[in-house]
JSON list of C-alpha atoms in Angstrom, two decimals:
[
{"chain": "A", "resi": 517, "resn": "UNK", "atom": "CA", "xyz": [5.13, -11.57, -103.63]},
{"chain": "A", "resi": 518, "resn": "UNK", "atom": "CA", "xyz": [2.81, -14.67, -103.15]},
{"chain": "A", "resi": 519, "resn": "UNK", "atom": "CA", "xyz": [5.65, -16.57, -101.21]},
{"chain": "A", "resi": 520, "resn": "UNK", "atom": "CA", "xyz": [5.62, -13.24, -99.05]},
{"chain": "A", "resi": 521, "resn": "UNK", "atom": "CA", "xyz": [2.46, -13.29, -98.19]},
{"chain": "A", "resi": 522, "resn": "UNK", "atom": "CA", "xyz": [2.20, -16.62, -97.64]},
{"chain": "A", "resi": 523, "resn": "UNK", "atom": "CA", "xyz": [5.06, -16.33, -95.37]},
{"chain": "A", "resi": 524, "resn": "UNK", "atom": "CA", "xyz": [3.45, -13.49, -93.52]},
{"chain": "A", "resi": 525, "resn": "UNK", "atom": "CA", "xyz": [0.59, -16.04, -92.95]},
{"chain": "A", "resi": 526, "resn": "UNK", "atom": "CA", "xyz": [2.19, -18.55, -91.51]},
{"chain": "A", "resi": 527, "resn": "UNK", "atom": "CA", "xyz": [3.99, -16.41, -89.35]},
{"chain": "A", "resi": 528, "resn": "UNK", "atom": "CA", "xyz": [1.24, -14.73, -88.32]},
{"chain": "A", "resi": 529, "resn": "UNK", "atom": "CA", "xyz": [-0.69, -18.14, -87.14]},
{"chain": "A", "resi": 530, "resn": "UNK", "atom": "CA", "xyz": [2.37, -19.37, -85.42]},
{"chain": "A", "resi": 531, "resn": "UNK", "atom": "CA", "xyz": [2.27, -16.32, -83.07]},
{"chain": "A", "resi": 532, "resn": "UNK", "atom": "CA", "xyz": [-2.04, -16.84, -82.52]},
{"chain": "A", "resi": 533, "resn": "UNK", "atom": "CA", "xyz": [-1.14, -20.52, -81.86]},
{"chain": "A", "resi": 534, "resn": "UNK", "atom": "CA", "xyz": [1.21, -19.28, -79.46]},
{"chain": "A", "resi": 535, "resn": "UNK", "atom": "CA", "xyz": [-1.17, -16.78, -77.46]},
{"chain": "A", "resi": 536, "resn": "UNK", "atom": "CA", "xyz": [-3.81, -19.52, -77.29]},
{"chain": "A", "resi": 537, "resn": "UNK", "atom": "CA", "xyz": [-1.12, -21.66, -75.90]},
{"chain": "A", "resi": 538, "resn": "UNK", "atom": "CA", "xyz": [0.03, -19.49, -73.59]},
{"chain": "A", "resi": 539, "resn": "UNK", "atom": "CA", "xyz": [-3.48, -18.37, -72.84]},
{"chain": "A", "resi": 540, "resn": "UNK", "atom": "CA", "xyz": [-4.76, -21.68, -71.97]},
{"chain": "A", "resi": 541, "resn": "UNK", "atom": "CA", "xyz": [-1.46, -22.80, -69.63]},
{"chain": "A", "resi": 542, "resn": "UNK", "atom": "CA", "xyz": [-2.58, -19.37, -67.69]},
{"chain": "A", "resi": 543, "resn": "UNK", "atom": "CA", "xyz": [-6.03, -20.71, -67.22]},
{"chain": "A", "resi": 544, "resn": "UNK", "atom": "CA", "xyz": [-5.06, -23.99, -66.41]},
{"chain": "A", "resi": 545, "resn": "UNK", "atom": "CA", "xyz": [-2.92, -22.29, -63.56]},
{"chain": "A", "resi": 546, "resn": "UNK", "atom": "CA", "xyz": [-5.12, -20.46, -62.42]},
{"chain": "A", "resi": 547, "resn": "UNK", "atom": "CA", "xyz": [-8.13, -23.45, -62.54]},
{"chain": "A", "resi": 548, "resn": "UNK", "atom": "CA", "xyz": [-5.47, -25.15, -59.97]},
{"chain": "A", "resi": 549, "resn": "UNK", "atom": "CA", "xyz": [-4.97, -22.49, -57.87]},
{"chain": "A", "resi": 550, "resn": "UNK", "atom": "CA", "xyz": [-8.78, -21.90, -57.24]},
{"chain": "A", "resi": 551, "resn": "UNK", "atom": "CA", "xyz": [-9.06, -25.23, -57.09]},
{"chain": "A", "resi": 552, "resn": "UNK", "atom": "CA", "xyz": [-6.38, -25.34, -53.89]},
{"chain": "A", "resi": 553, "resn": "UNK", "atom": "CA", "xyz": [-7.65, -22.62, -52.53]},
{"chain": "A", "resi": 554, "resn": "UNK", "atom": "CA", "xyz": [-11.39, -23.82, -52.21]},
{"chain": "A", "resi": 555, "resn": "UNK", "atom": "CA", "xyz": [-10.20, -27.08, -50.61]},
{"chain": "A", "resi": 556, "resn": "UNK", "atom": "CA", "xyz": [-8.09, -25.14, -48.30]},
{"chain": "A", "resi": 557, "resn": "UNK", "atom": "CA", "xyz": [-11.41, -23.03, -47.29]},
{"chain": "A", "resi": 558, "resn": "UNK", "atom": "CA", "xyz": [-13.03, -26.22, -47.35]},
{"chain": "A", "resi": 559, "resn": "UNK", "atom": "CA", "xyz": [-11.09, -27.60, -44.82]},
{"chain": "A", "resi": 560, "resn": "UNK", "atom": "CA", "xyz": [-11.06, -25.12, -42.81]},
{"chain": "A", "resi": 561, "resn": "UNK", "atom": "CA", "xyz": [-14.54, -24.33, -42.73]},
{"chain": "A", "resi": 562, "resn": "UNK", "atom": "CA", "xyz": [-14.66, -28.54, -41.73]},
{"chain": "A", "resi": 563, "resn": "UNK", "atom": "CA", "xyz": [-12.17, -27.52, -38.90]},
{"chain": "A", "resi": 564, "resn": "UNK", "atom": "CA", "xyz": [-14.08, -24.55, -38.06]},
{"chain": "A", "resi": 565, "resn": "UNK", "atom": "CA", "xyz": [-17.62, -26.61, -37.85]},
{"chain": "A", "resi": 566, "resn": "UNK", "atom": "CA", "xyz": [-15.87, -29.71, -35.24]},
{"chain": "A", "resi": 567, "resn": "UNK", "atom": "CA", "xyz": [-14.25, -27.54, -33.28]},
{"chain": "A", "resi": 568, "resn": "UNK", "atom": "CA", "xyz": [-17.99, -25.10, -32.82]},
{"chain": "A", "resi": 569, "resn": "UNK", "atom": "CA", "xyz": [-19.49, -28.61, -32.62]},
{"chain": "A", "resi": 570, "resn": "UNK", "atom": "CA", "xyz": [-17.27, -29.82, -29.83]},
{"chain": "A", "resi": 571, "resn": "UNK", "atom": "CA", "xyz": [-17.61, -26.59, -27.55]},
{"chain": "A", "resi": 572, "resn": "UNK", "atom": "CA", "xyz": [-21.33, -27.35, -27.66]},
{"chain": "A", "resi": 573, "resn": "UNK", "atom": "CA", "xyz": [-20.60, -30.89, -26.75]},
{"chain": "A", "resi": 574, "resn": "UNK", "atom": "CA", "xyz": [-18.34, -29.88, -24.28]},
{"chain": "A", "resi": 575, "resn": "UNK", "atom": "CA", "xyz": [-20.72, -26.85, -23.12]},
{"chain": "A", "resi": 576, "resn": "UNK", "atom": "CA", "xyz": [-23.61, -29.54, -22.05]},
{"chain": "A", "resi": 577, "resn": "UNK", "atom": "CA", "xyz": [-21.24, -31.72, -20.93]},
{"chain": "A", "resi": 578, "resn": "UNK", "atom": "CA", "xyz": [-20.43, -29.92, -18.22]},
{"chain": "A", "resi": 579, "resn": "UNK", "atom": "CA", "xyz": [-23.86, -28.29, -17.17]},
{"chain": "A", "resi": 580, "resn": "UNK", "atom": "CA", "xyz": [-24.60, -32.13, -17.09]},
{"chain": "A", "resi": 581, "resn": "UNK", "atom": "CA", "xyz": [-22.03, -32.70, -14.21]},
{"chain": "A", "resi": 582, "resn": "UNK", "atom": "CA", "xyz": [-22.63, -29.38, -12.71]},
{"chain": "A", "resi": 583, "resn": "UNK", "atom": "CA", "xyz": [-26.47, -30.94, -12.18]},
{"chain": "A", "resi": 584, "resn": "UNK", "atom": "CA", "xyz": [-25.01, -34.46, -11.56]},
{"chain": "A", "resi": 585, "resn": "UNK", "atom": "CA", "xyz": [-22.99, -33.27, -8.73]},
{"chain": "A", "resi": 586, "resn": "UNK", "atom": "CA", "xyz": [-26.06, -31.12, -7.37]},
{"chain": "A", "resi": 587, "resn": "UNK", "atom": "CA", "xyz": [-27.73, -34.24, -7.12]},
{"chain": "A", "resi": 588, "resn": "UNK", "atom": "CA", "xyz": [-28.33, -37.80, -5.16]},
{"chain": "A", "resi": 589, "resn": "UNK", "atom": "CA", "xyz": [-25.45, -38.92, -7.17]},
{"chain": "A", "resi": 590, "resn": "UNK", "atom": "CA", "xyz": [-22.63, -37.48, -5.17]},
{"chain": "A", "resi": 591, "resn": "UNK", "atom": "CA", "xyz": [-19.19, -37.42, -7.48]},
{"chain": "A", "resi": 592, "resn": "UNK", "atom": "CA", "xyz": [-15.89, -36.56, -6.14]},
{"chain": "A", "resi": 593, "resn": "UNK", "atom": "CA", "xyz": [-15.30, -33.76, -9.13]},
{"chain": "A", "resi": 594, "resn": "UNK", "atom": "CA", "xyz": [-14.78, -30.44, -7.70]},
{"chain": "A", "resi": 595, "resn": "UNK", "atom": "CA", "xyz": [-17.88, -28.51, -8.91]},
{"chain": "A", "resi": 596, "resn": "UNK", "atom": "CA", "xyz": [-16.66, -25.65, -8.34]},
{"chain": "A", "resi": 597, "resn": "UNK", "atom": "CA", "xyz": [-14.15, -25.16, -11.33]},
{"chain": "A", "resi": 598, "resn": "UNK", "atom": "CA", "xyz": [-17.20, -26.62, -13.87]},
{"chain": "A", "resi": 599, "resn": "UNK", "atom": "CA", "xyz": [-18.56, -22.74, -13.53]},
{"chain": "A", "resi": 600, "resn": "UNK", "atom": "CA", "xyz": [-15.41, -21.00, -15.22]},
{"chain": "A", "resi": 601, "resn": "UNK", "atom": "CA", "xyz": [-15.31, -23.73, -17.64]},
{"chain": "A", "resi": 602, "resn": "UNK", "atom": "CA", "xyz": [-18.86, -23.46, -19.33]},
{"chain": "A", "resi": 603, "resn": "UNK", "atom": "CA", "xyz": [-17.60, -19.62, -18.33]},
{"chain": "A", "resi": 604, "resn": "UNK", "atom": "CA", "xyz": [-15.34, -19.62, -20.71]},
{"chain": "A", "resi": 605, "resn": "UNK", "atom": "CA", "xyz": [-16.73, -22.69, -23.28]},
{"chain": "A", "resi": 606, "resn": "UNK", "atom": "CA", "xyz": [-20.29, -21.59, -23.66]},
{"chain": "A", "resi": 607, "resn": "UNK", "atom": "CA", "xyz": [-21.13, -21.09, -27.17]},
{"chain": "A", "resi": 608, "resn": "UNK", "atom": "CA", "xyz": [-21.71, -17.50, -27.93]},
{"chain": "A", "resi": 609, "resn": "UNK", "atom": "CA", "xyz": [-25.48, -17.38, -29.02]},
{"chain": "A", "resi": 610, "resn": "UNK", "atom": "CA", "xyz": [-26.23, -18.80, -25.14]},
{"chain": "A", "resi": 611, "resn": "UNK", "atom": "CA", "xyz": [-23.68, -16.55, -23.77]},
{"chain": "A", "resi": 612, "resn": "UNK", "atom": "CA", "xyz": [-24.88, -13.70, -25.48]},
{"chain": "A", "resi": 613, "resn": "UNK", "atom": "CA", "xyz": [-28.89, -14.02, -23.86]},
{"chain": "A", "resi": 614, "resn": "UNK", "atom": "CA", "xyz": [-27.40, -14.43, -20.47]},
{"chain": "A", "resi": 615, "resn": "UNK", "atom": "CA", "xyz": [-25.32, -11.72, -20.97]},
{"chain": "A", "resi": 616, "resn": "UNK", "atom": "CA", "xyz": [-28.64, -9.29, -21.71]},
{"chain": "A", "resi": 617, "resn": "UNK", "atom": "CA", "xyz": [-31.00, -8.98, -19.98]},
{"chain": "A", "resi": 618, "resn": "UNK", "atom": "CA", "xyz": [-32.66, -12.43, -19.49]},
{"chain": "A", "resi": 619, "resn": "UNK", "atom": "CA", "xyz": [-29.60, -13.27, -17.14]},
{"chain": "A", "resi": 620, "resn": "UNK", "atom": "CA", "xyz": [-29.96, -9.64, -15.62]},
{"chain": "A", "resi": 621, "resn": "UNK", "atom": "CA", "xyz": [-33.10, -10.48, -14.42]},
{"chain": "A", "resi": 622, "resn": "UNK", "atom": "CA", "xyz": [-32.36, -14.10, -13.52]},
{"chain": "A", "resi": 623, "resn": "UNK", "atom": "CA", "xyz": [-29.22, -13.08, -11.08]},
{"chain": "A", "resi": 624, "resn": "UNK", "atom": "CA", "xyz": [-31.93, -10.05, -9.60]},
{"chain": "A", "resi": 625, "resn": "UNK", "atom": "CA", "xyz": [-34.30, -12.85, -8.65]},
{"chain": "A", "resi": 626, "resn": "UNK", "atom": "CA", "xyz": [-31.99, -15.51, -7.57]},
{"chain": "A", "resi": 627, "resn": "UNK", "atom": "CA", "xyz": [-30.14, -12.48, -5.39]},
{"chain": "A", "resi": 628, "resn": "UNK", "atom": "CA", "xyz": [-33.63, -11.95, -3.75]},
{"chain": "A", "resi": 629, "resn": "UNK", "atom": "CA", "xyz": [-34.28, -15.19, -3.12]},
{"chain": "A", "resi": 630, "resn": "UNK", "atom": "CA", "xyz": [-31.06, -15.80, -1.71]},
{"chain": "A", "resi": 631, "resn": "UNK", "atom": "CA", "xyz": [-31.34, -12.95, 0.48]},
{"chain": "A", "resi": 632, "resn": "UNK", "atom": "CA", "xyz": [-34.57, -12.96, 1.82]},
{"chain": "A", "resi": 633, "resn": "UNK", "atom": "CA", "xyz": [-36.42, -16.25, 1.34]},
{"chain": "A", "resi": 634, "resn": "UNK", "atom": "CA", "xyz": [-33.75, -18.37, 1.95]},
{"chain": "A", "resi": 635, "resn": "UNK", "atom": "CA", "xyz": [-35.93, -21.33, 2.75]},
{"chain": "A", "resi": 636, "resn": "UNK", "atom": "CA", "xyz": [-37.20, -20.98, -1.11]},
{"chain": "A", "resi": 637, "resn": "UNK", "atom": "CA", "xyz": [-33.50, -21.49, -2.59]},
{"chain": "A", "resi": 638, "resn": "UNK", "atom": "CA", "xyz": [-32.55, -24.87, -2.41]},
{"chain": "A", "resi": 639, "resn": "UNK", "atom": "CA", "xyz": [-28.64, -25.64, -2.70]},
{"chain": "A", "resi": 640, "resn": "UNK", "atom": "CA", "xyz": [-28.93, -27.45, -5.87]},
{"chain": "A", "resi": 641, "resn": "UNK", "atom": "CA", "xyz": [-29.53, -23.43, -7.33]},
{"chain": "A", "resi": 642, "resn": "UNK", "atom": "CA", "xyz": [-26.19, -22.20, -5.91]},
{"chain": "A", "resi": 643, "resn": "UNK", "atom": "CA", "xyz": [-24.38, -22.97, -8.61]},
{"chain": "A", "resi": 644, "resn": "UNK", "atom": "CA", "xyz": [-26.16, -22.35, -11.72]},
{"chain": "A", "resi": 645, "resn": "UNK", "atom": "CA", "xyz": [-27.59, -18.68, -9.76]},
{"chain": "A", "resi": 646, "resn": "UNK", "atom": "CA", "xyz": [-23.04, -18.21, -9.54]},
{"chain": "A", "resi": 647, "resn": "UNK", "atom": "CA", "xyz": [-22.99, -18.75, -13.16]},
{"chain": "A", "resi": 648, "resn": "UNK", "atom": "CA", "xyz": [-25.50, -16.65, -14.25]},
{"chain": "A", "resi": 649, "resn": "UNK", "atom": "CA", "xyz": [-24.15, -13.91, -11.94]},
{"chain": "A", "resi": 650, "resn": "UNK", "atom": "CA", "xyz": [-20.83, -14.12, -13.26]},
{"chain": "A", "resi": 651, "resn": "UNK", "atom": "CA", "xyz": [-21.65, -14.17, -16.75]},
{"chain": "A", "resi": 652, "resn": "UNK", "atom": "CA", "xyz": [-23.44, -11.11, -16.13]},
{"chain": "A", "resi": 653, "resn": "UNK", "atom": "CA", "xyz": [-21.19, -9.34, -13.77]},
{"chain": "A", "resi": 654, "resn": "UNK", "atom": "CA", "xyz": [-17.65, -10.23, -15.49]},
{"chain": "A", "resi": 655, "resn": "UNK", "atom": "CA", "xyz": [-15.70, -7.39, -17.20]},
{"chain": "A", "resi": 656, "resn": "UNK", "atom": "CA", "xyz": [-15.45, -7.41, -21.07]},
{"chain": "A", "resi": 657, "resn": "UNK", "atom": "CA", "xyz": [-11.56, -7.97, -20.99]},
{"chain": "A", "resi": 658, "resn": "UNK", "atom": "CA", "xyz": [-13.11, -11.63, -19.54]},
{"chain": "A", "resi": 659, "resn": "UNK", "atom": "CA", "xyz": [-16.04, -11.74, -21.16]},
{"chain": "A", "resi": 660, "resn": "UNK", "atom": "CA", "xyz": [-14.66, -10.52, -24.55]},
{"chain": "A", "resi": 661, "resn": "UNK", "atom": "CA", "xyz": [-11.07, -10.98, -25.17]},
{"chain": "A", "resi": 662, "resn": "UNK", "atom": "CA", "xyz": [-10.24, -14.12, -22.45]},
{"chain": "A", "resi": 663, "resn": "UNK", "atom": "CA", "xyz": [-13.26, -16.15, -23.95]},
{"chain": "A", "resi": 664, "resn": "UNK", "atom": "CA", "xyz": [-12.64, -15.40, -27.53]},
{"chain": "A", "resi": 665, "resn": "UNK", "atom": "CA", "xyz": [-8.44, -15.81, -27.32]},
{"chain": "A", "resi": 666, "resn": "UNK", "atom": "CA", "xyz": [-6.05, -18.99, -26.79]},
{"chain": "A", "resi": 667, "resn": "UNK", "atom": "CA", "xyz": [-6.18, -17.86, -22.82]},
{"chain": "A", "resi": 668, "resn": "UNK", "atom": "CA", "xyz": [-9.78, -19.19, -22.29]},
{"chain": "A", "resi": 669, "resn": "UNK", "atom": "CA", "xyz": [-9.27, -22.73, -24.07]},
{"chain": "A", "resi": 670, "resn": "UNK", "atom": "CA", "xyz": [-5.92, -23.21, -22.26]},
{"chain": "A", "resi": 671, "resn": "UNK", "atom": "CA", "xyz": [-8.26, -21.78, -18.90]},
{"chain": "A", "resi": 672, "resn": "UNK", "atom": "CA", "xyz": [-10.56, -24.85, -20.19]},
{"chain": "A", "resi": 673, "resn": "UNK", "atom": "CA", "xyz": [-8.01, -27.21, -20.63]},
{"chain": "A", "resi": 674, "resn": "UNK", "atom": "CA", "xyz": [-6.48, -27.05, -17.36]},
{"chain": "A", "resi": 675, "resn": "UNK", "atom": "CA", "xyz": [-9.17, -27.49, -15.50]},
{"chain": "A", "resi": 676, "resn": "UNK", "atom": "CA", "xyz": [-10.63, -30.50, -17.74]},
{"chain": "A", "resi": 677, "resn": "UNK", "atom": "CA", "xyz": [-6.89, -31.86, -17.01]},
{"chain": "A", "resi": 678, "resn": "UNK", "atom": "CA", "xyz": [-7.26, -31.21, -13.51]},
{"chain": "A", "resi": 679, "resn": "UNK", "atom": "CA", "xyz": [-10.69, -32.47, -12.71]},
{"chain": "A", "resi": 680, "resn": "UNK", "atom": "CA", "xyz": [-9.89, -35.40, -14.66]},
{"chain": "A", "resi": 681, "resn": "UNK", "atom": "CA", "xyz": [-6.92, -36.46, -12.37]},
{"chain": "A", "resi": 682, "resn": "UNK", "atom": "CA", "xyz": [-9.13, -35.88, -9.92]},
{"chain": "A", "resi": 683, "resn": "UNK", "atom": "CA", "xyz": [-11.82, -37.83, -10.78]},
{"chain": "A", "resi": 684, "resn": "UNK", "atom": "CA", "xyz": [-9.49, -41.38, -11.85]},
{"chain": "A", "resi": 685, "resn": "UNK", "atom": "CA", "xyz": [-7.42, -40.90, -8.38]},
{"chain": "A", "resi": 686, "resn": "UNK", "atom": "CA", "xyz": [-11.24, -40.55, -6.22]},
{"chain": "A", "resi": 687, "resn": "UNK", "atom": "CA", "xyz": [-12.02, -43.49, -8.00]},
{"chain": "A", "resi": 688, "resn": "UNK", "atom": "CA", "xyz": [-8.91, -45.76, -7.31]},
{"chain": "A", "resi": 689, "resn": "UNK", "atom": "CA", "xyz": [-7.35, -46.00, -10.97]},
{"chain": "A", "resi": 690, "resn": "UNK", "atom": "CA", "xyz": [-8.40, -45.46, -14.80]},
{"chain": "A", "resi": 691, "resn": "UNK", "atom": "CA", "xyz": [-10.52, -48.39, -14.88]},
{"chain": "A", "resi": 692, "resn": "UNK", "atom": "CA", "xyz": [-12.26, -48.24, -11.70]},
{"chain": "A", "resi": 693, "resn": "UNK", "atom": "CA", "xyz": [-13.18, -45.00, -13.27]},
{"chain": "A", "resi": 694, "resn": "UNK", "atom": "CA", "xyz": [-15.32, -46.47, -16.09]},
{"chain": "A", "resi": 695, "resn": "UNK", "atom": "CA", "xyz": [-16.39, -49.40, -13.79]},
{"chain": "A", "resi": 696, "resn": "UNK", "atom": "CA", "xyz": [-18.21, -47.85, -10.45]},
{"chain": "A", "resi": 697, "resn": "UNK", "atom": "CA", "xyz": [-21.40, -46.74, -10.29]},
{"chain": "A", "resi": 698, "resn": "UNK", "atom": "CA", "xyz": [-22.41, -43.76, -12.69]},
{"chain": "A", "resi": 699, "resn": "UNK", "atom": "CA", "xyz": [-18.20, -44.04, -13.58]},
{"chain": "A", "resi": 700, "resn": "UNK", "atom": "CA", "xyz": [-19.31, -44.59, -17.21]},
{"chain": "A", "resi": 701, "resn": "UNK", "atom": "CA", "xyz": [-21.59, -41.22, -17.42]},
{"chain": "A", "resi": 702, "resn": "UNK", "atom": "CA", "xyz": [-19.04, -39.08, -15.51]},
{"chain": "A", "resi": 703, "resn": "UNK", "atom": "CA", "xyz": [-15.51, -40.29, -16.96]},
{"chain": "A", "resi": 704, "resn": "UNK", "atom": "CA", "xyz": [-16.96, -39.71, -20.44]},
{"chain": "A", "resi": 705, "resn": "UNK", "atom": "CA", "xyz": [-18.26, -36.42, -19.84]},
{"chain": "A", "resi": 706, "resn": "UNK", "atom": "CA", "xyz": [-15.02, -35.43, -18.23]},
{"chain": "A", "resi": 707, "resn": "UNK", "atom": "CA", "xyz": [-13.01, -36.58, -21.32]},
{"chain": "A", "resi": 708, "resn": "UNK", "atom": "CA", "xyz": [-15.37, -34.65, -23.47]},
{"chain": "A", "resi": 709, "resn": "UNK", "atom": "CA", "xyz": [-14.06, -31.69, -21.43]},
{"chain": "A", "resi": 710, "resn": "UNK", "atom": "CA", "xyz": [-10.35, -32.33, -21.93]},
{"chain": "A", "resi": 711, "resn": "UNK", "atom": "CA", "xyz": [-11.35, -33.04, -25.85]},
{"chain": "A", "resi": 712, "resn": "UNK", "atom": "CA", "xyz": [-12.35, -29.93, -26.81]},
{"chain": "A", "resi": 713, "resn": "UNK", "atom": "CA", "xyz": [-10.09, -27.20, -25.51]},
{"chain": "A", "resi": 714, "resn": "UNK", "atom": "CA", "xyz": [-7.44, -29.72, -26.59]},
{"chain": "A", "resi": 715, "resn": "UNK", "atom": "CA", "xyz": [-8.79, -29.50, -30.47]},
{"chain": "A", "resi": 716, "resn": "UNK", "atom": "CA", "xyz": [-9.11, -25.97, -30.20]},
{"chain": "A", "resi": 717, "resn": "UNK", "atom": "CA", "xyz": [-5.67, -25.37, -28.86]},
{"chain": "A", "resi": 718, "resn": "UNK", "atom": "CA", "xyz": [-3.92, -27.52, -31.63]},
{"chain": "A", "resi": 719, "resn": "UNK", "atom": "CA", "xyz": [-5.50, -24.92, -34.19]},
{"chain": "A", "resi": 720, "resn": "UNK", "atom": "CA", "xyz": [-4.81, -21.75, -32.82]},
{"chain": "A", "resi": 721, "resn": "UNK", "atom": "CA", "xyz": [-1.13, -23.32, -32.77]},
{"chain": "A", "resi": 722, "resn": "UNK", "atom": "CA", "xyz": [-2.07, -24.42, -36.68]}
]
């Protein structure tokens, strides 16, 4: 009866040692897969952050050479494709007060002005006032679903592509680029603008 019992016992621990066994091989699987999984959302919350970083980068970089090009400092860019790209790269929080009201009443005023005091709109305003009007005239399937979707960034990257061709053939050659006067300022800001719908592109492929 004892050696029953003590059977019983031992038979009885074997299958505890067993659950805490098995127990503990479940939590250690499960310790690794939270553990993959936050490094996964840590990554791509990294990848998330550079790539909102960059359209900023790229946002300013191009308002820069839409004033450069407004200016004294005559480049051979074509301005006029800069507007869809900050169009389409401008960072939603800006877009989004331009969209209101505050760029409502900025296209009203810059229409008057343009209209009927002419002498009080210089030509340097042409360009920002067609931004601002767009922004706030453009349909939501552009200023929604284009802007927000792969079609805007590969909208951004062809005509960073483009205007960067342009740019290295008006200035006789890739290095003459970085060389001439004010080449430094302008080649860099165009690169920026390749750089970021490039980035952006490769993840909505990832």
């Amino acid at each position: 009866m004892m050696g029953k019992k003590s059977y019983l016992a031992t038979r009885a621990g074997g299958v505890t040692s067993d659950l805490i066994s098995s127990d503990m091989k479940e939590l250690v699987v499960a310790a690794k897969k939270l553990a993959d999984h936050s490094v996964d959302a840590i990554k791509l919350r990294g990848l998330g952050f550079g790539t909102t970083f960059l359209e900023w980068v790229a946002s300013f970089a191009a308002i820069y050479l839409l004033i450069l090009d407004r200016t004294n400092w005559r480049t051979n860019i074509l301005t006029g494709l800069l507007i869809p790209y900050i169009f389409f790269s401008l960072p939603s929080l800006i877009f989004n007060v331009f969209r209101g009201d505050v760029g409502k009443w900025i296209a009203f005023i810059a229409i008057i002005l343009r209209l009927f005091f002419p002498r009080h709109f210089p030509d340097w305003l042409e360009m920002p006032a067609a931004l601002i009007l767009l922004i706030v005239v453009a349909p939501s399937l552009f200023a929604s679903y284009v802007r927000s979707s792969w079609i805007g960034v590969v909208i951004c990257l062809a005509i960073a592509c483009y205007l960067l061709q342009e740019h290295i053939r008006a200035s006789g050659g890739f290095r003459n680029s970085f060389t001439k006067a004010h080449g430094v300022s302008n080649s860099v800001g165009i690169i920026i603008l390749v750089v970021y719908p490039a980035w952006a592109l490769v993840l909505y492929i990832l």
